[in-house]
Coordinates of C-alpha atoms in Angstrom, one line a residue:
M1238 CA 97.5 117.3 125.4
V1239 CA 94.4 117.3 122.9
L1240 CA 92.4 114.2 122.2
A1241 CA 91.5 114.3 118.4
S1242 CA 88.3 112.5 118.8
G1243 CA 84.6 113.1 119.8
S1244 CA 84.4 109.6 121.4
P1245 CA 83.2 109.7 124.9
R1246 CA 84.7 106.3 125.4
R1247 CA 88.3 107.6 124.6
A1248 CA 87.9 110.6 126.8
A1249 CA 86.6 108.4 129.8
I1250 CA 89.9 106.3 129.2
L1251 CA 92.2 109.2 129.5
K1252 CA 90.3 110.3 132.5
T1253 CA 90.5 106.9 134.1
I1254 CA 94.4 107.2 133.9
S1255 CA 94.2 110.8 135.3
L1256 CA 95.5 112.7 132.4
R1257 CA 94.8 116.4 131.5
F1258 CA 93.6 116.9 128.1
E1259 CA 91.2 118.8 125.9
V1260 CA 89.0 117.4 123.2
M1261 CA 89.0 118.7 119.6
V1262 CA 86.9 116.7 117.0
P1263 CA 89.1 116.7 113.7
G1264 CA 87.5 117.0 110.4
V1265 CA 89.1 114.0 108.7
D1266 CA 87.8 112.1 105.9
E1267 CA 87.4 108.5 107.2
L1268 CA 86.8 106.7 104.0
R1269 CA 88.9 103.4 103.7
H1270 CA 91.1 103.3 100.5
P1271 CA 90.5 100.5 98.2
D1272 CA 92.4 97.4 99.3
E1273 CA 93.6 99.1 102.5
S1274 CA 94.4 96.6 105.2
P1275 CA 92.6 97.1 108.4
D1276 CA 95.8 97.8 110.4
V1277 CA 97.0 100.3 107.8
Y1278 CA 93.7 101.9 107.7
V1279 CA 93.2 102.6 111.5
E1280 CA 96.8 103.8 111.8
R1281 CA 96.4 106.2 108.9
L1282 CA 93.1 107.5 110.2
A1283 CA 94.8 108.0 113.8
R1284 CA 97.7 109.8 112.2
D1285 CA 95.3 112.1 110.1
K1286 CA 93.2 112.9 113.1
A1287 CA 96.2 113.8 115.3
M1288 CA 97.9 115.9 112.7
A1289 CA 94.6 117.7 112.1
V1290 CA 94.5 119.0 115.6
V1291 CA 98.2 119.6 116.7
G1292 CA 99.6 123.0 117.1
P1293 CA 102.3 125.0 118.9
G1294 CA 102.6 123.9 122.4
V1295 CA 100.3 120.9 121.8
I1296 CA 100.7 117.2 121.5
A1297 CA 97.6 115.4 119.9
V1298 CA 96.5 111.9 120.4
G1299 CA 94.3 110.3 117.6
A1300 CA 92.8 107.0 117.4
D1301 CA 90.5 104.9 115.1
T1302 CA 89.0 101.4 115.5
V1303 CA 87.5 98.7 113.1
V1304 CA 86.2 95.3 113.7
V1305 CA 87.2 92.7 111.2
H1306 CA 85.0 89.4 110.8
E1307 CA 86.0 86.8 108.2
G1308 CA 88.0 89.5 106.3
R1309 CA 85.1 91.9 106.2
V1310 CA 85.8 95.3 107.9
M1311 CA 82.9 96.5 109.9
G1312 CA 82.7 100.3 110.9
K1313 CA 80.0 101.9 112.9
P1314 CA 76.3 100.9 112.0
V1315 CA 74.3 104.0 110.9
H1316 CA 70.9 102.4 111.6
P1317 CA 69.3 99.5 113.7
D1318 CA 69.1 97.2 110.7
E1319 CA 72.8 97.5 109.9
A1320 CA 73.6 96.9 113.8
R1321 CA 71.3 93.7 113.5
N1322 CA 73.2 92.6 110.6
M1323 CA 76.5 93.0 112.3
L1324 CA 75.5 91.4 115.4
N1325 CA 74.0 88.5 113.7
R1326 CA 77.3 87.8 111.9
L1327 CA 79.4 88.4 115.1
Q1328 CA 77.3 86.2 117.4
G1329 CA 78.7 82.8 118.2
S1330 CA 82.2 83.5 116.5
R1331 CA 85.4 85.2 116.9
H1332 CA 86.6 88.4 115.2
E1333 CA 89.4 90.8 115.4
V1334 CA 89.4 94.5 116.5
W1335 CA 92.0 96.9 115.2
T1336 CA 92.7 100.2 116.8
G1337 CA 95.2 102.8 115.4
I1338 CA 96.7 105.1 117.9
A1339 CA 99.0 108.2 117.0
V1340 CA 100.7 110.9 118.9
A1341 CA 101.6 114.1 117.0
G1342 CA 104.0 116.7 118.5
P1343 CA 104.1 120.5 117.8
T1344 CA 107.2 120.1 115.7
G1345 CA 105.3 118.2 112.9
G1346 CA 106.5 114.7 114.0
V1347 CA 103.9 111.9 114.5
E1348 CA 104.5 108.5 116.1
S1349 CA 101.8 105.8 115.7
F1350 CA 101.0 102.1 115.9
A1351 CA 98.1 99.7 115.2
D1352 CA 97.1 97.2 117.9
R1353 CA 95.0 94.0 117.5
A1354 CA 92.6 92.2 119.9
S1355 CA 90.5 89.1 119.2
V1356 CA 87.2 88.9 120.6
T1357 CA 84.9 85.9 121.1
F1358 CA 81.2 86.5 121.1
M1359 CA 78.6 84.1 122.8
T1360 CA 75.7 82.9 120.8
M1361 CA 72.9 85.4 120.8
T1362 CA 69.2 84.9 120.3
A1363 CA 67.2 87.1 118.1
D1364 CA 65.4 88.5 121.0
E1365 CA 68.7 89.4 122.7
I1366 CA 70.0 91.2 119.5
D1367 CA 66.8 93.1 119.2
D1368 CA 66.6 93.9 123.0
Y1369 CA 70.3 95.1 122.8
I1370 CA 69.6 97.2 119.8
D1371 CA 66.7 98.7 121.4
T1372 CA 69.1 100.1 124.2
G1373 CA 70.6 102.4 121.3
E1374 CA 74.2 101.3 122.5
P1375 CA 75.2 99.5 119.3
L1376 CA 74.8 102.5 117.0
D1377 CA 77.9 104.5 116.6
K1378 CA 80.1 101.7 117.8
A1379 CA 82.5 99.7 115.5
G1380 CA 80.9 96.4 115.1
A1381 CA 77.8 97.4 116.7
Y1382 CA 78.7 96.6 120.3
A1383 CA 80.3 98.1 123.4
L1384 CA 82.7 96.1 125.4
Q1385 CA 82.6 98.7 128.2
G1386 CA 79.0 98.7 128.2
L1387 CA 75.9 96.4 128.0
G1388 CA 77.5 94.5 125.2
A1389 CA 79.9 93.1 127.8
R1390 CA 77.4 90.3 128.7
F1391 CA 77.7 88.9 125.1
I1392 CA 81.6 88.6 125.2
E1393 CA 83.1 85.3 126.0
S1394 CA 86.7 86.2 125.8
V1395 CA 89.1 88.9 124.8
D1396 CA 92.7 88.1 123.7
G1397 CA 94.6 91.3 123.7
S1398 CA 94.1 94.6 125.4
P1399 CA 90.5 95.4 126.3
Y1400 CA 91.4 99.1 125.7
T1401 CA 92.2 98.1 122.2
V1402 CA 88.7 96.8 121.7
I1403 CA 87.2 100.0 123.5
G1404 CA 89.3 102.2 121.2
L1405 CA 92.2 103.5 122.9
P1406 CA 95.1 101.2 123.5
V1407 CA 96.6 103.0 126.6
H1408 CA 99.4 100.5 127.1
L1409 CA 101.0 102.2 123.8
L1410 CA 100.4 105.7 124.9
D1411 CA 103.4 106.2 127.1
R1412 CA 105.8 104.9 124.5
L1413 CA 104.3 106.9 121.6
V1414 CA 104.4 110.1 123.7
S1415 CA 108.2 109.4 124.6
R1416 CA 108.8 108.8 120.9
A1417 CA 107.2 112.3 120.1
G1418 CA 109.7 113.8 122.7
F1419 CA 107.5 114.2 125.6
D1420 CA 107.0 112.5 129.1
L1421 CA 103.4 111.3 129.8
S1422 CA 103.7 112.3 133.5
D1423 CA 103.7 115.8 132.4
F1424 CA 100.3 115.4 131.7
V1425 CA 98.8 113.8 134.9
R1426 CA 96.3 115.5 136.8
P1427 CA 97.5 116.6 140.2
G1428 CA 96.1 114.2 142.8

């Protein structure tokens, strides 16, 4: 199994469920197509990433995540000011997180799905936002926060899988691996 992602969060999730895998970072264009809905966008990217690294004797898992607030798609902030703007918009409100997941098999087939979760943020002060940004955690995270990190203290509720918010909906992995013609138990690390 190959994880088609450079995300340490996705690798940590696969380790948590005791899977054996290698990491390959795909070179995939991640630009969103005009008028592409968030679910279609993340599922397409997940498929593209998995297909970019699949090969003989390999199944590949790809994923991609975006945050959607009031119809606006938010990716990863590239600098602290962008993170501050995102957190100011998200704080005190509810937003959606879409994660696409895909499994590509060595015969060229690919199975995929897009999953949604809703997240409610607590109201944050300007100092809390600045202090959080100063940790560096919001950079390189969709929506400028990490549910599995320091950002958890600002999350009031999650409706849906927390793993969808983190970036790899593992509750769908077994189903997609089966549809690709494999058994997930074949990739479990020995106890």
